[in-house]
Coordinates of C-alpha atoms in Angstrom, one line a residue:
M1 CA 128.0 159.1 77.5
L2 CA 128.6 160.1 81.0
L3 CA 127.3 163.3 82.0
L4 CA 128.9 164.8 85.0
T5 CA 127.5 168.0 87.3
P6 CA 128.9 171.2 88.0
G7 CA 129.7 170.2 91.7
L8 CA 131.8 167.6 90.3
W9 CA 133.6 169.1 87.3
L10 CA 134.7 171.9 89.7
L11 CA 136.2 168.9 92.4
L12 CA 137.4 167.1 88.6
L13 CA 139.3 170.5 88.0
S14 CA 140.6 170.9 91.3
W15 CA 142.3 167.3 90.9
S16 CA 143.2 167.6 87.4
F17 CA 147.1 167.5 88.1
P18 CA 147.6 164.1 89.5
A19 CA 144.8 162.4 88.1
A20 CA 146.0 162.7 85.1
A21 CA 148.8 160.5 85.6
E22 CA 146.4 157.5 87.8
Q23 CA 144.4 158.4 84.1
S24 CA 147.0 157.8 82.4
V25 CA 147.8 154.6 84.1
I26 CA 143.9 153.5 83.9
E27 CA 143.9 153.8 80.5
G28 CA 146.6 152.0 79.8
S29 CA 145.7 149.2 82.1
F30 CA 142.3 149.1 79.7
L31 CA 144.2 148.7 76.1
L32 CA 146.2 146.0 78.4
T33 CA 142.8 144.3 80.1
L34 CA 141.3 144.5 75.9
A35 CA 144.8 143.2 74.2
A36 CA 144.3 140.3 76.1
L37 CA 140.9 139.6 75.7
G38 CA 141.7 139.5 72.3
V39 CA 144.0 137.7 72.0
L40 CA 142.5 135.8 74.3
S41 CA 139.9 135.1 72.4
L42 CA 142.1 134.8 68.9
A43 CA 143.5 131.4 70.7
L44 CA 139.8 129.9 71.4
A45 CA 138.7 130.9 67.6
L46 CA 141.8 128.9 66.2
T47 CA 141.4 126.6 69.3
W48 CA 137.7 125.4 68.8
L49 CA 138.9 125.5 64.4
S50 CA 141.0 123.0 65.6
L51 CA 139.2 120.7 67.0
T52 CA 137.1 120.1 64.4
R53 CA 139.6 119.3 61.7
R54 CA 140.6 117.1 64.4
S55 CA 137.4 115.5 65.0
R56 CA 136.8 115.9 61.3
A57 CA 139.2 114.6 60.1
L58 CA 138.6 111.3 63.6
D59 CA 135.0 111.1 61.6
A60 CA 136.0 110.3 58.1
Q61 CA 139.0 107.6 59.8
R62 CA 136.3 106.1 61.9
Q63 CA 134.3 106.2 59.1
D64 CA 136.9 104.0 56.5
F65 CA 137.7 102.7 58.7
Q66 CA 133.8 100.6 59.3
Q67 CA 134.5 101.2 54.9
L68 CA 137.9 99.4 55.4
L69 CA 136.0 96.1 58.0
A70 CA 132.5 96.5 56.0
E71 CA 134.6 95.9 52.4
T72 CA 137.8 93.6 52.9
P73 CA 138.0 90.3 52.4
G74 CA 140.1 89.5 54.8
A75 CA 139.5 89.6 59.3
I76 CA 139.6 92.4 61.1
A77 CA 139.1 92.6 65.4
I78 CA 139.1 95.1 68.2
L79 CA 139.3 92.2 70.7
D80 CA 139.2 93.6 75.1
R81 CA 141.7 91.6 77.9
N82 CA 139.7 88.1 76.9
L83 CA 139.8 87.9 73.0
A84 CA 136.1 88.6 73.0
V85 CA 135.5 90.7 69.9
R86 CA 134.7 94.2 70.3
N87 CA 134.6 95.0 67.0
A88 CA 135.3 93.1 63.7
S89 CA 134.9 93.4 59.8
S90 CA 131.5 91.7 58.6
S91 CA 133.2 88.9 57.0
L92 CA 134.4 87.9 60.4
K93 CA 131.2 88.6 61.6
S94 CA 129.8 86.2 59.4
L95 CA 131.5 83.5 60.0
L96 CA 130.6 84.3 63.9
K97 CA 127.2 85.1 63.1
E98 CA 127.0 88.4 63.8
Q99 CA 124.9 90.8 62.5
D100 CA 126.1 93.5 60.6
N101 CA 127.3 96.0 63.8
S102 CA 129.7 98.1 65.3
S103 CA 129.5 96.8 68.6
V104 CA 129.8 92.9 69.4
S105 CA 130.7 91.6 72.0
I106 CA 131.5 87.6 71.3
S107 CA 134.6 85.0 71.8
L108 CA 136.4 84.0 68.8
P109 CA 136.7 80.2 68.5
L110 CA 140.4 79.1 67.7
F111 CA 141.1 76.3 66.8
A112 CA 145.2 74.0 66.6
D113 CA 143.4 71.7 64.7
A114 CA 140.4 71.6 62.1
D115 CA 138.2 68.7 64.6
G116 CA 138.0 72.1 67.8
Q117 CA 139.7 69.5 70.0
H118 CA 142.7 72.2 71.3
A119 CA 141.8 75.6 71.4
L120 CA 143.6 78.3 71.6
D121 CA 142.8 81.0 73.9
L122 CA 144.6 79.9 76.8
T123 CA 148.0 80.4 74.5
L124 CA 146.8 83.7 72.5
K125 CA 146.1 84.8 76.3
Q126 CA 149.1 83.6 77.2
Q127 CA 152.7 84.8 74.8
L128 CA 149.8 88.2 74.5
R129 CA 150.6 89.2 77.8
Q130 CA 154.6 88.0 77.1
Q131 CA 155.6 89.4 73.8
G132 CA 152.6 91.9 73.3
F133 CA 151.9 89.5 69.1
W134 CA 151.3 86.2 68.3
H135 CA 151.4 84.4 65.3
G136 CA 150.7 81.7 63.1
E137 CA 147.9 79.4 62.1
A138 CA 144.5 78.4 63.4
W139 CA 141.3 77.3 62.4
L140 CA 137.8 79.7 63.5
K141 CA 136.0 76.6 64.1
N142 CA 131.8 76.7 65.2
E143 CA 128.6 75.4 64.6
R144 CA 128.6 76.8 61.0
H145 CA 131.9 77.4 59.4
C146 CA 135.7 75.6 60.3
E147 CA 137.9 77.6 58.7
A148 CA 142.0 77.9 58.2
F149 CA 142.9 81.7 58.7
K150 CA 146.9 83.0 59.0
L151 CA 146.8 85.4 61.7
S152 CA 149.2 88.5 63.5
I153 CA 147.4 89.9 67.6
H154 CA 149.3 92.9 68.4
T155 CA 148.8 94.7 71.5
L156 CA 147.3 98.5 70.9
R157 CA 149.4 101.3 72.7
Q158 CA 146.7 102.8 75.2
Q159 CA 147.2 104.3 78.3
S160 CA 147.5 102.0 81.6
S161 CA 144.8 102.9 83.4
K162 CA 142.9 101.4 80.7
E163 CA 142.4 97.4 80.1
P164 CA 144.7 96.4 77.1
R165 CA 142.9 96.3 73.9
Y166 CA 144.1 94.0 70.4
M167 CA 144.2 94.4 67.0
L168 CA 143.9 91.2 65.0
Y169 CA 144.5 91.2 61.1
G170 CA 143.7 87.6 59.5
Q171 CA 143.6 86.0 55.6
N172 CA 141.1 82.8 55.2
I173 CA 143.8 80.3 53.8
T174 CA 141.0 77.6 53.2
H175 CA 140.8 77.9 49.6
L176 CA 144.2 77.6 49.9
R177 CA 144.7 74.5 52.3
S178 CA 142.0 72.7 49.5
Q179 CA 144.6 74.4 46.6
S180 CA 147.3 72.4 48.3
A181 CA 145.4 69.4 49.4
R182 CA 144.1 69.0 45.4
Q183 CA 147.4 69.2 44.2
Q184 CA 148.9 66.6 46.5
Q185 CA 146.3 64.5 45.8
Q186 CA 147.4 65.0 42.1
V187 CA 150.8 64.2 42.6
L188 CA 150.4 60.9 45.1
R189 CA 147.2 59.9 43.8
D190 CA 145.1 58.7 40.9
D191 CA 142.5 61.4 39.7
S192 CA 139.8 59.5 38.7
T193 CA 139.8 56.4 41.6
L194 CA 141.5 58.8 44.3
L195 CA 143.2 55.8 45.0
P196 CA 147.5 55.4 45.9
N197 CA 149.3 56.3 42.2
Q198 CA 152.2 54.4 40.6
L199 CA 154.9 56.3 43.1
L200 CA 153.2 57.1 46.2
F201 CA 152.5 52.7 45.9
T202 CA 155.9 52.1 44.8
E203 CA 157.6 54.0 47.6
Q204 CA 154.9 52.2 50.5
L205 CA 156.2 48.9 49.1
R206 CA 159.5 49.9 49.6
Q207 CA 158.8 51.0 53.5
A208 CA 156.6 47.9 53.7
I209 CA 159.8 45.5 52.7
L210 CA 161.5 47.4 54.9
S211 CA 159.9 47.1 57.8
C212 CA 159.8 43.4 57.7
D213 CA 161.9 41.2 60.2
E214 CA 162.7 37.8 61.8
H215 CA 159.2 37.7 63.2
Y216 CA 156.3 39.1 60.1
P217 CA 159.9 38.4 57.6
S218 CA 157.0 38.8 54.3
V219 CA 155.2 40.8 52.6
A220 CA 153.3 40.5 48.9
L221 CA 151.4 41.9 46.1
L222 CA 149.3 41.2 43.4
L223 CA 149.2 43.1 40.4
V224 CA 145.4 42.7 39.1
Q225 CA 145.0 43.7 35.1
L226 CA 141.3 43.7 33.5
R227 CA 140.9 43.3 29.9
T228 CA 137.2 44.0 28.1
S229 CA 136.1 40.2 27.0
P230 CA 137.6 36.5 27.8
T231 CA 139.1 36.5 24.1
A232 CA 141.1 40.5 24.7
T233 CA 143.8 40.4 24.9
M234 CA 145.7 43.1 28.1
D235 CA 146.0 45.9 24.7
A236 CA 142.3 46.1 24.7
T237 CA 141.6 48.0 27.8
P238 CA 138.9 49.2 29.4
D239 CA 136.3 52.7 28.3
E240 CA 138.4 55.4 32.0
S241 CA 133.9 55.1 32.9
Q242 CA 134.6 51.1 32.7
L243 CA 137.3 51.3 34.7
I244 CA 137.0 53.5 37.4
E245 CA 133.5 51.5 38.6
A246 CA 136.2 48.1 38.7
A247 CA 137.8 50.2 40.7
K248 CA 135.3 50.7 43.0
R249 CA 134.2 47.4 42.8
L250 CA 137.8 46.3 44.3
Q251 CA 137.2 48.3 46.9
L252 CA 134.1 46.9 48.1
L253 CA 136.6 43.1 47.5
V254 CA 139.6 44.8 49.5
S255 CA 140.2 44.6 53.0
D256 CA 140.5 48.7 54.6
K257 CA 143.9 46.6 56.6
L258 CA 145.4 45.9 52.7
V259 CA 145.9 49.0 50.5
L260 CA 144.9 49.1 47.3
A261 CA 146.3 51.2 44.7
R262 CA 146.2 52.1 40.7
Y263 CA 149.5 51.2 39.1
Q264 CA 148.4 51.6 35.2
S265 CA 145.5 52.8 33.9
D266 CA 144.2 49.3 33.0
C267 CA 146.0 48.0 36.3
F268 CA 145.7 47.7 40.6
A269 CA 147.9 46.7 42.8
I270 CA 147.0 45.3 46.3
L271 CA 149.5 44.8 49.2
V272 CA 149.7 42.6 51.9
P273 CA 151.7 43.8 54.6
P274 CA 153.7 42.2 56.1
H275 CA 151.8 41.9 59.7
L276 CA 149.1 40.1 57.5
C277 CA 151.5 37.5 55.5
Q278 CA 151.9 35.0 57.4
T279 CA 154.6 32.7 56.9
N280 CA 152.7 30.3 55.4
S281 CA 150.9 32.7 53.1
T282 CA 149.7 30.9 50.1
I283 CA 146.6 29.9 51.0
L284 CA 145.8 33.6 52.9
L285 CA 146.8 34.9 49.0
N286 CA 145.1 32.3 47.0
Q287 CA 141.5 33.5 48.8
L288 CA 142.4 37.0 48.8
A289 CA 142.9 36.2 44.5
H290 CA 139.4 34.1 44.0
K291 CA 137.2 36.6 46.1
I292 CA 138.3 39.0 44.2
I293 CA 137.6 36.9 41.0
A294 CA 133.8 36.2 42.3
G295 CA 133.3 39.3 43.5
F296 CA 134.0 40.0 39.3
R297 CA 132.5 37.2 38.1
Q298 CA 129.6 37.8 39.9
A299 CA 128.3 40.7 39.5
D300 CA 124.9 42.2 38.1
P301 CA 124.6 42.4 34.5
D302 CA 123.6 45.7 34.1
A303 CA 127.3 46.7 36.0
A304 CA 129.9 48.6 33.5
Y305 CA 132.7 46.2 34.7
A306 CA 130.4 43.5 33.9
N307 CA 132.1 42.5 31.0
L308 CA 135.8 42.7 32.6
R309 CA 137.9 39.9 32.5
L310 CA 140.1 40.0 35.5
A311 CA 144.7 38.3 35.4
I312 CA 146.1 37.7 37.9
G313 CA 149.6 38.2 38.7
I314 CA 151.3 37.2 42.5
S315 CA 154.6 37.5 44.4
C316 CA 156.1 37.7 47.8
S317 CA 158.7 38.0 49.6
P318 CA 161.6 37.2 49.5
N319 CA 161.8 34.5 47.4
D320 CA 160.0 36.7 44.5
G321 CA 162.6 39.9 45.4
E322 CA 163.8 41.3 48.8
D323 CA 163.1 44.9 47.1
A324 CA 160.6 46.6 45.8
T325 CA 161.9 46.8 42.2
N326 CA 162.2 43.1 42.4
L327 CA 159.0 42.7 44.0
I328 CA 156.6 43.5 41.3
N329 CA 159.3 42.3 38.3
S330 CA 158.6 39.0 39.5
A331 CA 154.5 39.4 40.0
E332 CA 154.8 41.1 36.4
R333 CA 155.4 38.1 34.6
A334 CA 153.0 35.9 37.1
L335 CA 150.9 38.4 35.2
R336 CA 150.8 38.3 32.0
L337 CA 151.4 33.9 32.3
A338 CA 147.9 34.8 33.8
S339 CA 147.0 37.2 31.2
Q340 CA 147.8 33.6 28.5
Q341 CA 145.0 32.3 29.7
Q342 CA 140.7 33.4 28.3
D343 CA 138.9 33.9 31.6
H344 CA 139.6 34.9 35.2
A345 CA 142.8 33.6 36.1
L346 CA 146.1 33.8 38.8
C347 CA 149.7 33.1 38.7
F348 CA 152.3 32.9 41.4
A349 CA 155.6 34.4 40.6
D350 CA 157.3 30.8 42.8
S351 CA 156.2 28.0 40.6
G352 CA 155.8 26.5 43.6
S353 CA 153.1 28.4 45.3
Q354 CA 151.9 27.3 42.2
Q355 CA 151.7 24.2 42.2
Q356 CA 150.5 24.2 46.0
A357 CA 147.7 26.7 45.8
P358 CA 145.2 24.9 46.1
D359 CA 141.1 25.7 44.8
Y360 CA 140.2 29.0 47.5
L361 CA 136.5 27.8 46.6
A362 CA 136.5 24.3 46.3
L363 CA 138.6 24.1 49.7
E364 CA 136.1 26.8 51.3
S365 CA 133.2 23.7 50.4
E366 CA 135.2 21.8 51.2
L367 CA 135.3 22.7 55.1
Y368 CA 132.4 23.6 55.1
R369 CA 130.7 20.3 54.9
S370 CA 133.5 18.6 56.5
A371 CA 132.8 21.2 59.7
A372 CA 129.2 19.8 59.5
Q373 CA 129.9 16.9 58.7
G374 CA 132.2 16.3 62.4
E375 CA 135.1 15.2 60.0
F376 CA 138.2 17.1 61.8
E377 CA 140.2 14.6 64.0
L378 CA 141.9 16.2 67.4
F379 CA 145.7 15.2 67.9
Y380 CA 147.8 15.2 71.1
Q381 CA 151.0 16.4 72.6
P382 CA 152.2 15.6 75.6
K383 CA 154.2 17.7 77.7
F384 CA 156.9 16.6 80.5
S385 CA 157.6 18.2 82.6
I386 CA 161.6 17.7 82.8
S387 CA 161.9 16.9 86.1
S388 CA 160.7 14.1 86.9
N389 CA 160.8 12.8 83.2
R390 CA 156.8 12.4 82.7
I391 CA 153.6 13.5 81.2
A392 CA 152.4 16.7 82.8
G393 CA 149.4 16.7 80.3
F394 CA 148.5 17.0 76.3
E395 CA 147.7 19.6 73.9
A396 CA 144.5 18.9 71.2
L397 CA 145.6 20.3 67.3
L398 CA 143.8 20.1 64.6
R399 CA 144.3 18.0 62.2
W400 CA 141.4 17.8 59.2
P401 CA 141.6 14.8 56.8
S402 CA 140.5 16.3 53.3
P403 CA 139.2 14.0 50.9
R404 CA 141.1 15.5 47.6
R405 CA 144.1 16.8 50.2
G406 CA 145.2 13.8 52.8
M407 CA 145.4 14.5 56.4
L408 CA 146.5 18.7 56.8
P409 CA 147.4 20.6 59.3
P410 CA 146.0 24.0 60.9
P411 CA 148.0 26.2 59.7
T412 CA 147.5 24.6 55.2
F413 CA 142.8 26.3 56.3
L414 CA 142.9 27.9 59.6
P415 CA 143.4 31.8 58.1
L416 CA 141.1 30.3 55.0
V417 CA 138.7 29.2 58.5
E418 CA 139.5 33.0 60.7
E419 CA 138.1 34.7 58.0
T420 CA 134.8 32.9 56.9
G421 CA 134.0 32.7 60.8
L422 CA 133.9 28.9 61.0
I423 CA 136.5 29.3 63.4
I424 CA 133.8 29.5 66.1
N425 CA 131.6 26.2 65.1
L426 CA 135.1 23.9 64.7
D427 CA 136.3 25.2 67.6
R428 CA 133.2 23.7 69.7
L429 CA 133.5 20.8 67.4
V430 CA 136.6 20.4 69.5
F431 CA 135.8 21.2 73.1
R432 CA 133.6 18.1 72.4
K433 CA 135.6 16.3 70.6
A434 CA 137.9 16.7 73.9
C435 CA 135.6 16.0 76.6
K436 CA 134.8 12.9 74.2
Q437 CA 138.5 11.3 74.6
V438 CA 138.8 13.3 78.7
S439 CA 135.8 10.6 79.8
Y440 CA 137.4 8.2 77.9
W441 CA 140.8 8.7 79.3
Q442 CA 139.1 8.6 82.5
Q443 CA 137.6 5.6 82.6
T444 CA 140.6 3.9 80.9
A445 CA 143.1 4.9 83.9
L446 CA 144.6 6.9 81.2
M447 CA 144.8 10.6 82.5
R448 CA 147.2 12.9 83.0
G449 CA 147.5 15.9 84.0
R450 CA 145.3 18.4 82.9
L451 CA 144.2 18.9 78.1
A452 CA 145.2 22.5 77.0
L453 CA 143.3 24.2 74.5
N454 CA 143.4 26.1 71.7
I455 CA 140.3 29.1 72.0
S456 CA 140.8 31.5 69.5
A457 CA 139.3 34.9 69.8
Q458 CA 136.5 34.4 68.0
Q459 CA 135.5 32.3 70.4
F460 CA 136.0 33.6 73.2
A461 CA 134.2 37.1 71.9
Q462 CA 131.2 34.8 71.7
T463 CA 128.3 36.8 74.2
D464 CA 127.4 32.5 75.3
F465 CA 131.0 31.3 75.5
I466 CA 130.4 31.0 79.0
R467 CA 127.2 29.0 79.0
F468 CA 128.5 26.6 75.9
M469 CA 131.6 25.8 77.7
Q470 CA 129.4 25.0 80.6
D471 CA 126.6 23.3 79.0
T472 CA 129.3 21.0 77.6
L473 CA 131.2 20.3 80.4
S474 CA 127.6 18.9 82.5
E475 CA 126.4 17.2 79.1
F476 CA 129.2 15.2 79.7
E477 CA 130.0 15.6 83.8
L478 CA 132.9 16.9 83.8
S479 CA 135.3 19.1 86.0
A480 CA 136.8 22.2 83.9
S481 CA 139.6 21.4 86.6
L482 CA 141.1 18.8 83.7
F483 CA 141.7 22.1 80.7
E484 CA 143.7 24.5 80.5
L485 CA 142.5 27.4 77.6
E486 CA 144.9 28.6 76.3
L487 CA 143.5 32.1 74.7
P488 CA 145.7 34.1 72.3
E489 CA 147.3 38.2 73.3
A490 CA 143.7 39.5 70.8
I491 CA 142.1 39.4 73.8
F492 CA 143.3 42.5 75.6
N493 CA 141.4 44.2 72.4
H494 CA 138.7 43.5 75.0
P495 CA 137.3 46.3 77.1
T496 CA 139.2 45.9 80.2
I497 CA 136.5 45.3 82.7
W498 CA 134.3 43.1 79.8
L499 CA 138.0 40.9 80.0
R500 CA 138.8 40.5 84.0
E501 CA 134.3 39.2 84.3
R502 CA 134.9 37.1 81.8
L503 CA 138.3 35.2 83.0
H504 CA 137.1 35.2 86.2
S505 CA 134.6 33.3 85.3
L506 CA 136.3 30.8 83.9
E507 CA 138.7 30.5 87.7
R508 CA 135.1 30.7 89.7
M509 CA 134.4 27.3 86.8
G510 CA 137.9 25.0 87.6
F511 CA 138.9 26.2 84.0
R512 CA 143.5 27.0 84.5
V513 CA 143.9 30.2 81.4
L514 CA 146.9 30.4 79.5
L515 CA 148.0 33.2 77.5
D516 CA 149.6 32.3 74.7
N517 CA 152.2 33.0 72.1
F518 CA 153.6 34.6 75.2
G519 CA 156.1 37.8 74.6
D520 CA 155.4 37.4 70.3
G521 CA 153.2 40.5 70.7
I522 CA 152.2 43.2 73.1
A523 CA 150.8 41.7 76.0
S524 CA 152.5 43.8 79.0
L525 CA 153.5 43.0 82.6
N526 CA 150.7 45.0 84.1
Q527 CA 148.3 43.3 81.8
L528 CA 148.9 39.7 83.1
R529 CA 149.5 41.4 87.0
Q530 CA 145.7 43.0 86.5
F531 CA 144.1 39.5 84.9
P532 CA 143.8 36.2 86.6
L533 CA 146.1 33.8 84.7
H534 CA 147.7 30.7 85.5
G535 CA 150.0 30.8 83.3
V536 CA 152.2 32.4 80.4
K537 CA 153.6 29.8 76.8
L538 CA 156.6 31.0 75.0
A539 CA 156.9 32.2 71.4
P540 CA 158.3 29.5 69.4
S541 CA 160.3 32.7 68.4
L542 CA 161.2 33.5 71.6
V543 CA 162.7 29.6 71.5
R544 CA 164.0 29.1 68.3
Y545 CA 167.8 31.3 68.2
I546 CA 168.8 30.5 72.1
E547 CA 170.9 28.1 71.6
Q548 CA 173.0 30.9 69.0
Q549 CA 171.5 34.1 69.7
E550 CA 172.7 35.2 73.9
Q551 CA 169.9 37.9 72.7
Q552 CA 167.6 35.2 72.9
R553 CA 168.8 33.4 75.7
N554 CA 168.8 37.0 78.1
I555 CA 165.0 37.8 77.1
C556 CA 163.6 34.2 77.1
A557 CA 165.6 33.5 81.1
T558 CA 163.8 37.3 82.0
L559 CA 160.6 36.8 80.8
I560 CA 161.0 32.6 82.5
R561 CA 161.8 34.7 85.8
L562 CA 159.2 37.1 85.7
A563 CA 157.1 35.1 84.7
G564 CA 157.6 33.3 88.2
Y565 CA 158.1 36.8 90.5
L566 CA 153.9 37.0 88.7
Q567 CA 153.4 33.3 90.4
L568 CA 153.3 32.4 86.7
D569 CA 153.2 28.8 85.6
V570 CA 155.4 28.6 81.6
I571 CA 155.4 26.6 79.4
A572 CA 157.7 26.2 76.2
T573 CA 157.0 24.5 73.0
N574 CA 158.3 23.1 69.8
I575 CA 161.1 22.3 71.3
E576 CA 163.7 20.9 68.5
T577 CA 166.8 20.1 70.4
E578 CA 168.4 18.5 73.4
M579 CA 170.5 21.5 74.1
Q580 CA 167.1 23.5 73.4
A581 CA 164.6 22.0 76.4
Y582 CA 169.3 22.0 78.8
L583 CA 169.1 25.6 78.6
L584 CA 165.2 26.5 79.3
H585 CA 165.3 23.6 81.6
V586 CA 168.5 25.9 83.5
M587 CA 166.4 28.7 83.0
G588 CA 163.4 27.6 85.1
C589 CA 160.9 26.5 82.6
D590 CA 160.2 23.0 83.6
C591 CA 157.4 22.3 81.5
Q592 CA 158.0 21.6 77.4
Q593 CA 156.8 19.7 74.6
G594 CA 157.9 19.3 70.6
H595 CA 159.2 17.1 68.4
R596 CA 162.4 16.8 70.7
F597 CA 159.9 14.9 73.4
S598 CA 156.4 13.6 71.0
R599 CA 154.8 15.7 68.1
A600 CA 151.3 15.3 67.9
V601 CA 149.8 11.5 68.0
P602 CA 146.0 10.0 67.2
A603 CA 144.6 9.2 70.8
E604 CA 144.5 5.6 70.0
D605 CA 148.5 6.1 70.2
I606 CA 148.3 7.7 73.4
G607 CA 148.4 4.3 75.8
Q608 CA 151.6 3.3 74.3
L609 CA 153.2 6.5 74.7
L610 CA 152.0 6.1 77.7
L611 CA 153.4 2.4 78.8
K612 CA 156.8 3.6 77.0
E613 CA 156.9 6.4 79.4
N614 CA 157.2 3.3 82.1
Q615 CA 159.5 1.9 81.0
L616 CA 161.8 4.2 80.8
L617 CA 161.8 5.2 84.2
N618 CA 161.2 1.5 84.8
N619 CA 165.2 1.4 83.2
Q620 CA 166.4 4.5 84.8
R621 CA 164.8 3.1 88.0
Q622 CA 166.9 0.4 87.4
L623 CA 170.1 1.8 87.3
A624 CA 169.6 3.6 90.0
N625 CA 169.9 -0.1 91.3

């Protein structure tokens, strides 16, 4: 308590009346201050209590969120403006090779494809800036994982001064995709062999038939059925393990260019597409069937399929059926006929093909023997200049005087020759024989123009091709300027630089180089312009219908005119009628060959052919005078 002196008490008493009022004001102010301080303290206490509760709630939410990140099987992540991961679920961290901690910063490798060729980074950033969200499927791919996800990414609300953050949520759908693929495979593929089943194969056959046109008019079907022994009927089906091993054997024997399917439990089907099924396809199909038979006949005795016997039925459109159903029915009828034989057997649905089909194994043996002994011969078809009505050159055409089958033209044996690689030896044999013949013609004054030779794509690609041509010319003391080389469009499959250098080498040697079958393949005007070619030879398919079809006439005229712009010579072949020759001449094609002028003749008939030409020219001069 405040102690006052007597003097002060007297002073206070002297001021007692006016001081009483002032004291009342002071006491009131003091009480108000105390009340305000109490209210403030209460407010501070309540605020502290509220903040404590909020902090505890945030901590609980943070713990719940971290627990969610740790336990959820889905992909959850907080992304920064660069779409780098700032925090993520444990499942996502494991895919990103990160330790399970709350602060990570690593780029998210999202792609539109499983191969990792198309990154989604720019697409995501652009759409998130424009729309604030992104939904879709993506592949998370790094050196360890390749997983498919269904994702949603949203922009998080925050103050404008802060950098944008994004919330990612996703579900791993890799298993669902695999399951869906397996379900689809079960619908379209055989469970045991994974080959196309009957449903898928029938649709593929139908599509192949629909793709046929005048250039590739046929598809072929082979049905291969298996028996357990030479004396078993077709009802004696091998067990599943044998059929699985047989399917593996067939996959080794059948080219990837063909379609192999499991048509029935004991029957496999092979589709030969239009671009591989040539007009004269009997030898090709016979070759394929015998290759399959030989592959099983020569099997390892311990193999599961060693005691199986094959029956093969073959049909070919449009002769044996113009749609899938009829073509299959024809192949099944042929298969039943083949199954009646005791050993490996094949049968064509068409009786004519069955009678004409040569024995593949014997044919191959004969070809090798004839090539080794040089028994192949060259016939020569003249090329005529319409403007001068004279022979402007010859084309050497291969013929095979088979001891068993007589004189055979190339379509009957070239598919087999190309398949076995024998075409390289034959091409070289042809060039040597041609050089010998040209040397004789020069000595006897029978040489006219140049001699054209067909060079196969296999021969053209040989590393010693240029050296062989040089050495052969040197051996016969001939100039390359006496020859034209007709090359197939398959040469354009080679690298551009390599091809240009090879063609320039031939040009420097003196050869004239022509592109064969122009207009019937993939050759473009740009290729004709950039490579050193001297001319083109129109495809026979372009000439065949120019009398009847205006469109064909327009196409031929356009190609001839464009070749002229590129300063390329144009040769037309397979001329059968005088009208064809006249129309092509009017279009600007002067050099022509075909049966209209002369068939291919043996070398000994060339002198008589030239003599006949001179007689005709003399008669024309006499009539003119």
